[in-house]
Amino acid sequence: MKELLKSNLVIMVIFAVIVLTAPAWLTPIGAGYPDILQKFAIFGLFAIGFNILFGLTGYLSFGHAAFLGVGSYTAVWSFKLLTMNVLPAIIFSTLMAGVFALVIGFISLRRSGIYFSILTLAFAQMSYSLAYSVLTPITNGETGLQLTLADPRVVDGMMGIPVTDSLPTTNLFGLAMSGYSGFYFCAVLLIVGFYVSLKIFRSPYGMKLRAIKSNQTRMKYTGFNTRPYLLSAFVISGMFAGLAGALMAATDPLAGAERMQWTASGEVVLMTILGGMGTLIGPLLGVGIIKYFENIFSALNESALHEVFSFLPGWLEEVMVWISHHFVGEGWHLTLGTLFMLVVIFLPGGVMEGITRLSAYLKSKFKGSDEITSEKVSEDAS
Amino acid sequence: MSNILEIKNVSKTFGGLHALGDINLEVEEGTIHAIIGPNGAGKSTLLNCCIGRLEPDTGSVTFNGHNMIGMEPHDINHAGMVRVFQTPEIFSDLTLLENVMLPALSKRDGTFHFNPFVDMRREKEIKAEARHVLEDIGLGNLVDSHAGSISRGDKRRLELAMGLIQHPKLLLLDEPTAGMARHDTNKTIELLQKIKEQGMTKVIIEHDMHVVFSLADTISVLAQGRIIATGTPEDIKNDPKVKEAYLGEEQD
């Protein structure tokens, strides 16, 4: 039974069912609409990829938003120049992000630890500044890269797709990329991305990455050249970020420089740590928590809080609303910050550590009571 | 028999300190060569110069006919010279089995092998080999424990297992029994004697004279960064210079 639960097929089936039924089971908690579901799936991909680098090798990149931005710009250019079909866009974006990751990784990985983090941060900020100013012809600077009616869209033209006087929308062979069909497209890619991550975690390659995190010096004296291992992990995670960036552009065809800002890089770090770095599911839980708080708590206001606490006596209701209204709406970052602090202090392994501890506790409790009953039985027998 | 390792005129200075001065050493293939000497004599520095952790100021290290100076540590490993560390350098977050599988994978797949889509569970041969080596060394009941959680003596044995599984041409052992209880020391000597018969050449740095005299074919004595004598255990026991530098106090 235990072996069966650990097989790739079973894990993938369970994962696919959970992801594809998300609209149903997220509706009761108010997150069952396409916009937030797409965000879950897109940031899920971003975090899964980030975790392959950070979770397995321990190399903390503070610049992964750069690849997100590269992915978005490439996708929008594909929409402008070639076709509104998202398939070429996501392929080009992933490859382009891979090329950028190869260059940035090659240089940044000459250092480790905090110096590596600073180098990646510097590269991302450099990319952000370039996109904002010097590279305006490519990125359209402050305004952001947008679709226009004058775009050539060569492939669409050849395919005989009529030019209308409104902006065309992104699609997958005619299937619209907004609403639920957009979510399901992202969800399928999330499932594929999760499968790739699962395979890497369970391969000798993945084990070597974990060994690098554990003791890189020893890896060298064991006969491994650690540099290509790190670089390949860096490129894979960069490609995941590029894919996530492309999907952002696919669901909303717009790319701005702020997508490359360090806060975006920081967000994926928070997500991974909050959920549990180095675990398969942890980063996804982190994404879920942070994106849920961002969308739900920021939308709450005082009148909603009054409703929540309406069962309390009048004066207590006022007090509770006064305390909690600081944590919702504009103040949702306060909730997130508090949560993050609590998790890092009490559960350094993230939410996943909490789950592991809880299940171990429950197991010991059940086993314990089993022993007691068996003792009782033997006592009774004697 | 030919020499598998030749160290010629190697010297190393740290700041003003002459750690090694003009070392010449030849290790014959198929033997156990012990290097002894008081603390600070330069024993570990000499090993570090062999495996690429340090680069000597002068001289050459020739292993199996190839110059090792300036080579990357991972290439030296694949040339067949493998070091077992004095303070355990293990992968604490991995299981014992994984710790031993890694050097085996390195031996099989080379310095870089990109196989993210191969399932670990299909590496049955490597797993069985690692399990076998761990059982031989007396850690068979701990294969799935995390390496960080086992005792210090067990960590030393794990280190040794990680070196042995690669079947190196030359194994450099840095005080393999330091910090071990007498009982564990004897077990380790037994083990090393057993694998001596497989023809693996070994260089052992050791403080424990009991270990040295029960294993070594040749002994070199290092004192103040210089080799003051090389010979059979009998020669060394009777060498007046050695008595003065190292054994003297113990014999009185």
XYZ file of C-alpha atoms in Angstrom:
634
model
C 0.000 0.000 0.000
C 2.738 2.411 1.010
C 4.758 1.525 -2.091
C 1.721 2.078 -4.267
C 1.131 5.551 -2.831
C 4.718 6.434 -3.684
C 4.537 5.403 -7.346
C 4.799 8.196 -9.896
C 1.532 7.278 -11.559
C -0.528 7.415 -8.371
C 1.044 10.702 -7.301
C 0.425 12.225 -10.728
C -3.188 11.051 -10.859
C -3.933 12.454 -7.404
C -2.160 15.708 -8.275
C -3.986 16.071 -11.595
C -7.359 15.438 -9.979
C -6.691 18.013 -7.251
C -5.533 20.643 -9.767
C -8.271 20.074 -12.332
C -11.049 20.095 -9.736
C -9.659 23.230 -8.088
C -12.504 25.447 -9.378
C -14.956 23.238 -7.456
C -13.200 22.902 -4.115
C -11.856 26.468 -4.022
C -15.292 28.032 -4.542
C -16.474 27.638 -0.906
C -13.454 29.658 0.336
C -14.019 32.327 -2.270
C -11.136 31.497 -4.613
C -13.019 29.630 -7.306
C -12.886 32.232 -10.053
C -10.629 31.979 -13.138
C -8.491 35.031 -12.438
C -7.077 33.781 -9.133
C -6.999 30.171 -10.308
C -4.751 31.193 -13.200
C -2.496 32.991 -10.743
C -2.249 29.876 -8.575
C -1.214 27.770 -11.573
C 1.242 30.318 -13.019
C 2.986 31.111 -9.748
C 2.871 27.405 -8.981
C 5.038 26.774 -12.030
C 7.349 29.631 -11.062
C 7.798 28.236 -7.543
C 8.222 24.612 -8.653
C 11.057 25.692 -10.933
C 12.618 27.943 -8.316
C 12.549 25.044 -5.872
C 14.625 22.886 -8.238
C 17.466 25.372 -7.781
C 16.916 26.666 -4.247
C 15.329 23.584 -2.688
C 17.698 21.007 -4.107
C 21.061 22.783 -4.375
C 20.527 25.421 -1.665
C 21.641 28.211 -4.026
C 19.363 31.154 -3.233
C 18.740 33.231 -6.345
C 17.312 36.678 -5.782
C 16.983 37.350 -9.470
C 14.523 34.873 -10.891
C 12.033 37.615 -11.733
C 14.387 38.552 -14.577
C 13.519 35.275 -16.307
C 9.833 35.869 -15.605
C 10.142 39.229 -17.366
C 12.137 37.797 -20.277
C 9.402 35.171 -20.702
C 6.656 37.804 -20.745
C 8.411 40.098 -23.231
C 9.212 37.196 -25.548
C 5.614 35.989 -25.448
C 4.195 39.433 -26.241
C 6.649 39.787 -29.137
C 5.515 36.419 -30.429
C 1.908 37.685 -30.270
C 2.876 40.897 -32.064
C 5.084 39.463 -34.775
C 3.863 35.945 -35.407
C 0.549 34.793 -34.086
C -1.913 35.162 -31.237
C -1.640 31.401 -30.737
C 0.004 30.860 -27.319
C 1.850 27.665 -28.229
C 4.781 29.282 -30.117
C 4.830 32.024 -27.488
C 5.395 29.666 -24.573
C 8.015 27.673 -26.483
C 10.008 30.769 -27.486
C 9.691 32.263 -23.993
C 10.931 29.131 -22.276
C 13.904 28.869 -24.638
C 14.740 32.565 -24.380
C 14.621 32.421 -20.579
C 16.900 29.388 -20.799
C 19.467 31.349 -22.819
C 19.381 34.229 -20.328
C 19.690 31.783 -17.431
C 22.686 30.149 -19.100
C 24.532 33.476 -19.306
C 23.530 34.836 -15.888
C 24.046 31.450 -14.252
C 27.453 30.954 -15.845
C 28.683 34.190 -14.268
C 26.787 34.089 -10.956
C 27.718 30.495 -10.172
C 31.377 31.422 -9.962
C 30.477 32.361 -6.388
C 28.373 30.648 -3.754
C 26.371 31.614 -0.694
C 25.530 35.267 -0.157
C 27.780 36.369 -3.032
C 25.802 34.259 -5.450
C 22.539 35.780 -4.171
C 23.909 39.303 -4.558
C 25.137 38.590 -8.097
C 21.744 37.278 -9.187
C 20.053 40.252 -7.532
C 22.388 42.608 -9.371
C 21.657 40.934 -12.705
C 17.904 41.116 -12.155
C 18.026 44.790 -11.188
C 20.200 45.445 -14.204
C 17.654 43.713 -16.443
C 14.890 45.757 -14.816
C 16.720 49.038 -15.379
C 17.571 48.131 -18.954
C 13.979 47.201 -19.708
C 12.848 50.446 -18.123
C 15.205 52.752 -19.999
C 17.827 51.728 -22.537
C 15.890 48.904 -24.126
C 12.721 50.947 -24.646
C 12.535 50.027 -28.369
C 12.156 46.391 -27.326
C 10.290 46.751 -24.041
C 8.347 49.961 -24.556
C 9.804 51.186 -21.243
C 7.463 52.623 -18.655
C 4.257 51.976 -20.564
C 4.965 48.295 -20.978
C 4.832 46.201 -24.123
C 1.296 46.011 -25.514
C -0.505 44.701 -28.550
C -1.472 47.213 -31.220
C -3.640 47.040 -34.318
C -0.603 47.777 -36.472
C 1.270 44.614 -35.389
C 2.254 42.439 -38.389
C 1.248 39.006 -36.962
C 2.807 37.289 -39.987
C 1.623 33.748 -39.302
C -1.931 34.819 -38.483
C -1.934 36.768 -41.767
C -0.794 33.730 -43.737
C -3.405 31.562 -42.044
C -6.025 34.000 -43.306
C -7.252 35.054 -39.870
C -9.224 38.243 -40.605
C -7.977 41.531 -39.242
C -10.668 43.299 -37.238
C -10.690 46.813 -35.839
C -10.534 45.543 -32.243
C -7.401 43.995 -30.680
C -7.198 40.236 -31.217
C -7.175 37.940 -28.179
C -4.733 35.189 -27.262
C -5.864 31.669 -28.031
C -4.794 28.081 -28.386
C -5.975 27.077 -31.872
C -9.131 29.105 -31.342
C -9.619 28.271 -27.652
C -9.707 31.554 -25.707
C -7.007 32.022 -23.067
C -9.178 34.027 -20.705
C -11.608 32.585 -18.177
C -11.779 28.899 -17.356
C -10.204 27.670 -20.601
C -7.199 29.858 -19.734
C -7.041 28.278 -16.303
C -7.218 24.746 -17.672
C -4.415 25.479 -20.107
C -2.235 26.763 -17.229
C -3.342 23.800 -15.089
C -2.227 21.271 -17.699
C 1.178 22.953 -17.910
C 1.370 22.980 -14.105
C 0.758 19.228 -14.098
C 3.474 18.717 -16.723
C 5.842 20.963 -14.750
C 5.105 19.057 -11.566
C 5.866 15.784 -13.357
C 9.241 17.139 -14.501
C 10.008 18.230 -10.955
C 8.947 14.833 -9.562
C 11.218 13.041 -12.032
C 14.152 15.286 -11.156
C 13.599 14.779 -7.418
C 13.649 11.027 -7.893
C 16.629 10.788 -10.263
C 20.322 10.280 -9.488
C 20.719 13.809 -10.889
C 18.373 15.122 -8.184
C 20.253 13.201 -5.511
C 23.519 14.779 -6.655
C 21.923 18.231 -6.436
C 20.863 17.487 -2.846
C 24.384 16.261 -2.112
C 25.777 19.576 -3.387
C 23.535 21.373 -0.909
C 24.716 19.070 1.860
C 28.483 19.264 1.201
C 29.755 20.716 -2.052
C 33.445 20.281 -1.186
C 32.948 16.586 -0.627
C 31.196 16.302 -3.988
C 34.352 17.547 -5.702
C 36.553 15.013 -3.906
C 34.006 12.309 -4.748
C 34.747 12.962 -8.413
C 31.889 15.258 -9.414
C 32.355 18.462 -11.338
C 29.742 20.497 -9.453
C 29.656 23.513 -11.792
C 27.684 21.924 -14.684
C 25.292 20.381 -12.173
C 24.557 23.782 -10.676
C 24.366 25.490 -14.049
C 21.918 22.939 -15.443
C 19.694 23.298 -12.353
C 19.885 27.079 -12.723
C 18.880 26.906 -16.394
C 15.991 24.502 -15.712
C 14.603 26.765 -13.000
C 15.077 29.800 -15.261
C 13.092 28.034 -17.992
C 10.268 27.344 -15.552
C 10.238 31.051 -14.716
C 10.205 31.919 -18.426
C 7.234 29.614 -18.950
C 5.408 31.250 -16.033
C 6.153 34.671 -17.529
C 4.784 33.540 -20.896
C 1.578 32.334 -19.270
C 1.165 35.681 -17.550
C 1.339 37.288 -20.969
C -0.931 34.626 -22.468
C -3.723 35.307 -19.978
C -3.185 39.063 -20.147
C -1.087 40.147 -23.186
C 0.961 42.849 -21.540
C 4.545 42.888 -20.304
C 5.975 45.544 -18.010
C 9.396 46.075 -16.495
C 8.006 45.892 -12.944
C 7.614 42.158 -13.471
C 11.435 41.973 -13.196
C 11.705 43.998 -10.020
C 13.400 42.469 -6.987
C 10.116 42.326 -5.083
C 8.907 39.761 -7.615
C 12.050 37.714 -7.051
C 11.554 38.048 -3.301
C 7.984 36.830 -3.560
C 8.950 33.446 -4.981
C 11.593 33.079 -2.254
C 8.898 33.734 0.376
C 6.534 31.268 -1.260
C 9.153 28.514 -1.332
C 10.278 29.035 2.261
C 6.725 29.403 3.568
C 5.603 26.173 1.955
C 8.777 24.199 2.589
C 11.908 24.391 0.468
C 13.240 21.182 -1.002
C 9.883 19.411 -0.800
C 7.792 18.611 -3.838
C 4.486 20.120 -2.718
C 5.746 22.787 -0.311
C 6.306 25.565 -2.881
C 2.785 25.023 -4.224
C 1.319 25.379 -0.737
C 3.336 28.565 -0.320
C 1.947 29.912 -3.596
C -1.577 29.018 -2.529
C -1.264 30.739 0.845
C 0.379 33.925 -0.424
C -1.826 34.367 -3.508
C -4.941 33.586 -1.452
C -4.044 36.189 1.166
C -3.159 38.706 -1.506
C -6.498 38.324 -3.268
C -8.921 37.528 -0.468
C -7.584 39.474 2.510
C -6.861 42.534 0.429
C -10.473 42.530 -0.748
C -11.968 42.411 2.756
C -13.175 45.686 4.259
C -14.710 46.832 7.543
C -18.270 46.036 6.629
C -17.240 42.488 5.757
C -15.520 42.218 9.140
C -18.668 43.454 10.889
C -20.498 40.611 9.226
C -17.870 38.070 10.344
C -18.022 39.183 13.982
C -21.745 39.940 14.066
C -22.368 36.989 16.409
C -20.439 38.800 19.196
C -22.039 41.341 21.582
C -21.953 44.899 20.197
C -18.927 46.293 22.077
C -16.806 43.165 21.539
C -17.692 43.237 17.857
C -16.355 46.798 17.660
C -13.112 45.790 19.390
C -12.557 42.743 17.168
C -13.272 44.714 14.015
C -10.937 47.494 15.155
C -8.109 44.995 15.770
C -8.594 42.918 12.660
C -9.209 45.705 10.159
C -5.499 46.513 10.296
C -4.814 43.073 8.877
C -7.111 43.198 5.864
C -7.542 45.421 2.832
C -4.464 47.553 2.378
C -2.951 45.906 5.438
C -2.905 42.358 4.137
C 0.881 42.466 4.033
C 0.726 42.683 7.834
C -1.115 39.369 7.971
C 1.316 37.814 5.540
C 4.306 39.174 7.477
C 2.985 37.833 10.764
C 2.273 34.449 9.227
C 5.712 34.305 7.634
C 7.390 35.164 10.946
C 5.437 32.515 12.829
C 6.255 29.852 10.240
C 9.965 30.655 10.057
C 10.328 30.759 13.855
C 8.277 27.709 14.752
C 8.449 25.643 11.563
C 11.760 26.336 9.804
C 10.866 23.631 7.277
C 7.729 25.557 6.278
C 4.150 24.369 6.208
C 5.353 20.957 5.016
C 7.282 20.489 8.266
C 4.069 21.267 10.145
C 2.251 18.595 8.182
C 5.024 16.023 8.723
C 5.121 16.747 12.464
C 1.360 16.539 12.741
C 1.176 13.208 10.939
C 4.039 11.812 13.064
C 2.215 12.978 16.198
C -1.035 11.397 15.090
C 0.732 8.169 14.167
C 2.450 7.909 17.557
C -0.842 8.688 19.260
C -2.683 5.949 17.407
C 0.170 3.480 17.840
C 0.358 4.387 21.516
C -3.313 3.662 22.080
C -2.918 0.404 20.141
C -0.186 -0.710 22.508
C -2.287 0.178 25.509
C -5.223 -1.835 24.229
C -3.003 -4.805 23.418
C -1.482 -4.602 26.905
C -4.945 -4.526 28.389
C -5.914 -7.534 26.342
C -2.893 -9.483 27.534
C -3.598 -8.451 31.135
C -7.163 -9.593 30.785
C -6.020 -12.868 29.314
C -3.693 -13.580 32.223
C 56.732 -3.540 -8.835
C 56.574 0.025 -10.027
C 55.865 3.164 -8.114
C 52.267 4.336 -8.311
C 52.889 7.663 -6.582
C 56.056 9.723 -6.806
C 56.391 12.931 -4.848
C 59.479 14.919 -5.868
C 60.912 18.002 -4.160
C 57.537 19.145 -2.884
C 57.576 22.162 -0.591
C 54.805 24.355 0.754
C 55.000 27.562 2.761
C 52.151 29.251 4.627
C 53.204 32.821 5.248
C 56.543 32.384 6.993
C 55.910 28.815 8.055
C 57.658 26.076 6.124
C 54.992 23.388 6.327
C 56.742 21.088 3.878
C 60.374 21.352 2.819
C 61.638 19.349 -0.118
C 59.639 16.153 0.322
C 60.591 13.095 -1.726
C 58.432 10.036 -1.412
C 57.767 6.967 -3.512
C 54.845 4.642 -2.961
C 55.130 1.198 -4.459
C 52.070 -0.317 -6.085
C 50.175 -2.866 -4.008
C 51.660 -1.883 -0.652
C 50.528 -0.069 2.451
C 52.745 2.922 3.047
C 52.377 4.663 6.385
C 53.412 8.236 7.062
C 53.943 8.961 10.713
C 55.140 11.993 12.568
C 54.349 14.267 15.484
C 51.531 16.806 15.364
C 52.195 19.633 12.958
C 54.793 17.668 11.017
C 52.965 18.375 7.751
C 51.233 15.048 7.163
C 47.820 16.426 6.238
C 49.398 19.205 4.163
C 51.192 16.552 2.148
C 47.924 14.714 1.453
C 46.235 17.974 0.509
C 48.967 18.610 -2.039
C 48.306 15.187 -3.569
C 44.538 15.539 -4.046
C 44.461 19.099 -5.321
C 43.225 20.854 -2.203
C 46.527 22.720 -1.993
C 49.037 23.510 -4.683
C 52.641 22.998 -3.617
C 55.095 25.890 -4.130
C 57.638 23.649 -5.826
C 58.026 20.064 -6.931
C 55.859 17.518 -8.661
C 53.330 14.871 -7.737
C 53.208 12.072 -10.288
C 50.458 9.531 -9.974
C 50.319 6.520 -12.247
C 52.595 8.325 -14.686
C 50.593 11.571 -14.809
C 51.372 14.896 -13.216
C 48.686 15.827 -10.680
C 49.734 19.406 -9.958
C 47.074 21.904 -11.031
C 44.486 19.246 -11.756
C 40.915 19.674 -10.486
C 39.988 17.545 -7.445
C 37.296 15.698 -9.423
C 39.776 14.764 -12.147
C 42.274 13.507 -9.573
C 39.494 11.355 -8.136
C 38.815 9.859 -11.550
C 42.520 9.274 -12.143
C 42.209 6.803 -9.264
C 43.589 8.621 -6.220
C 40.917 8.911 -3.545
C 41.162 10.422 -0.105
C 39.379 9.440 3.078
C 39.111 12.484 5.313
C 40.194 12.764 8.922
C 37.220 14.823 10.061
C 34.270 13.105 8.418
C 33.287 14.976 5.257
C 30.008 13.207 4.651
C 26.620 14.260 3.282
C 24.810 14.754 6.592
C 21.380 15.368 5.055
C 21.463 12.169 3.003
C 21.051 8.566 4.101
C 24.042 6.269 4.535
C 23.014 4.368 1.434
C 22.913 7.576 -0.624
C 26.281 8.617 0.816
C 27.872 5.440 -0.512
C 25.913 5.419 -3.782
C 27.286 8.824 -4.771
C 30.930 7.759 -5.124
C 29.760 4.631 -6.950
C 27.729 6.767 -9.370
C 30.709 9.052 -9.843
C 32.894 6.075 -10.710
C 30.331 4.780 -13.203
C 29.041 8.005 -14.782
C 32.040 10.346 -14.682
C 32.366 13.936 -13.524
C 29.057 15.115 -15.044
C 26.094 13.040 -16.126
C 22.748 14.688 -16.873
C 19.995 12.128 -16.330
C 17.034 13.891 -14.691
C 14.560 11.392 -16.097
C 16.145 8.195 -14.824
C 14.345 6.858 -11.787
C 16.530 6.238 -8.730
C 14.685 3.007 -8.101
C 16.057 1.632 -11.353
C 19.653 1.937 -10.080
C 19.382 -1.494 -8.484
C 22.977 -2.571 -9.132
C 24.512 0.508 -7.558
C 22.126 0.219 -4.624
C 23.023 -3.425 -4.063
C 26.732 -2.652 -4.299
C 26.413 0.204 -1.791
C 24.418 -1.963 0.583
C 27.060 -4.681 0.294
C 29.918 -2.289 1.109
C 27.999 -0.900 4.087
C 27.328 -4.401 5.393
C 31.007 -5.337 5.001
C 32.038 -2.370 7.054
C 29.474 -3.085 9.765
C 26.903 -0.409 9.025
C 24.344 -2.742 7.442
C 21.692 -1.916 10.028
C 21.942 1.832 9.420
C 21.559 2.051 5.631
C 18.449 4.230 5.750
C 19.543 6.470 8.659
C 20.598 10.027 8.013
C 24.359 10.322 7.997
C 24.206 13.347 10.289
C 22.573 11.324 13.044
C 25.097 8.480 13.480
C 27.986 8.296 15.974
C 31.425 9.689 15.225
C 32.988 6.270 14.941
C 30.294 5.219 12.479
C 30.897 8.382 10.466
C 34.583 7.424 10.166
C 33.576 4.011 8.891
C 31.119 5.583 6.459
C 33.992 7.755 5.166
C 36.023 4.617 4.594
C 33.114 2.918 2.804
C 32.778 5.938 0.500
C 36.438 5.582 -0.442
C 36.405 1.802 -0.830
C 33.372 1.598 -3.124
C 35.304 3.454 -5.821
C 38.007 0.743 -5.862
C 40.676 3.399 -6.287
C 44.179 2.578 -7.427
C 45.467 4.501 -4.441
C 43.559 5.220 -1.258
C 44.837 7.999 0.977
C 43.702 7.454 4.548
C 44.043 10.358 6.939
C 44.101 8.894 10.460
C 41.394 6.306 9.807
C 41.154 5.325 13.465
C 41.437 8.721 15.180
C 38.749 9.126 17.811
C 37.732 5.473 17.639
C 37.417 3.220 20.651
C 40.036 0.404 20.840
C 37.418 -2.144 19.822
C 36.480 -0.166 16.702
C 40.150 0.430 15.921
C 40.799 -3.307 15.879
C 37.802 -3.863 13.625
C 39.106 -1.228 11.224
C 42.581 -2.805 11.166
C 40.981 -6.149 10.362
C 39.003 -4.560 7.565
C 42.046 -2.807 6.109
C 44.036 -6.036 6.258
C 41.231 -7.814 4.458
C 41.149 -5.303 1.626
C 44.943 -5.256 1.445
C 44.692 -8.679 -0.117
C 42.664 -7.178 -2.984
C 45.826 -5.357 -4.032
C 44.661 -1.780 -3.391
C 47.581 0.515 -2.669
C 47.178 2.637 0.420
C 48.905 5.557 2.057
C 47.992 5.862 5.712
C 48.650 8.807 7.959
C 48.388 7.640 11.507
C 49.218 8.501 15.104
C 48.379 5.110 16.485
C 51.595 3.008 16.410
C 49.594 -0.136 16.991
C 47.754 0.500 13.713
C 50.920 1.457 11.828
C 53.016 -1.531 12.845
C 50.214 -4.029 12.237
C 49.453 -2.782 8.717
C 52.329 -1.003 7.004
C 54.816 -2.509 4.578
C 56.822 0.696 4.435
C 56.929 3.587 6.862
C 58.080 7.146 6.267
C 58.694 9.436 9.198
C 57.878 13.086 8.774
C 59.194 15.655 11.229
C 59.173 19.436 10.875
C 58.155 19.254 7.237
C 60.916 16.834 6.217
C 61.107 13.112 5.706
C 63.769 11.905 8.097
C 63.545 8.193 7.373
C 61.851 5.661 5.135
C 61.996 1.903 5.525
C 60.393 -1.293 6.743
C 58.736 -1.252 10.184
C 61.805 -3.041 11.603
C 64.207 -0.433 10.170
C 62.095 2.397 11.521
C 61.864 0.882 15.001
C 65.644 0.752 15.178
C 66.469 4.049 13.471
C 68.155 6.337 16.012
C 66.980 9.514 14.237
C 63.374 8.366 14.466
C 63.766 7.460 18.104
C 65.023 10.923 18.786
C 62.350 12.745 16.816
C 59.299 10.734 17.560
C 59.479 7.380 19.262
C 62.078 8.391 21.803
C 59.762 9.456 24.559
C 57.581 6.413 24.212
C 60.468 3.954 24.441
C 61.830 5.330 27.685
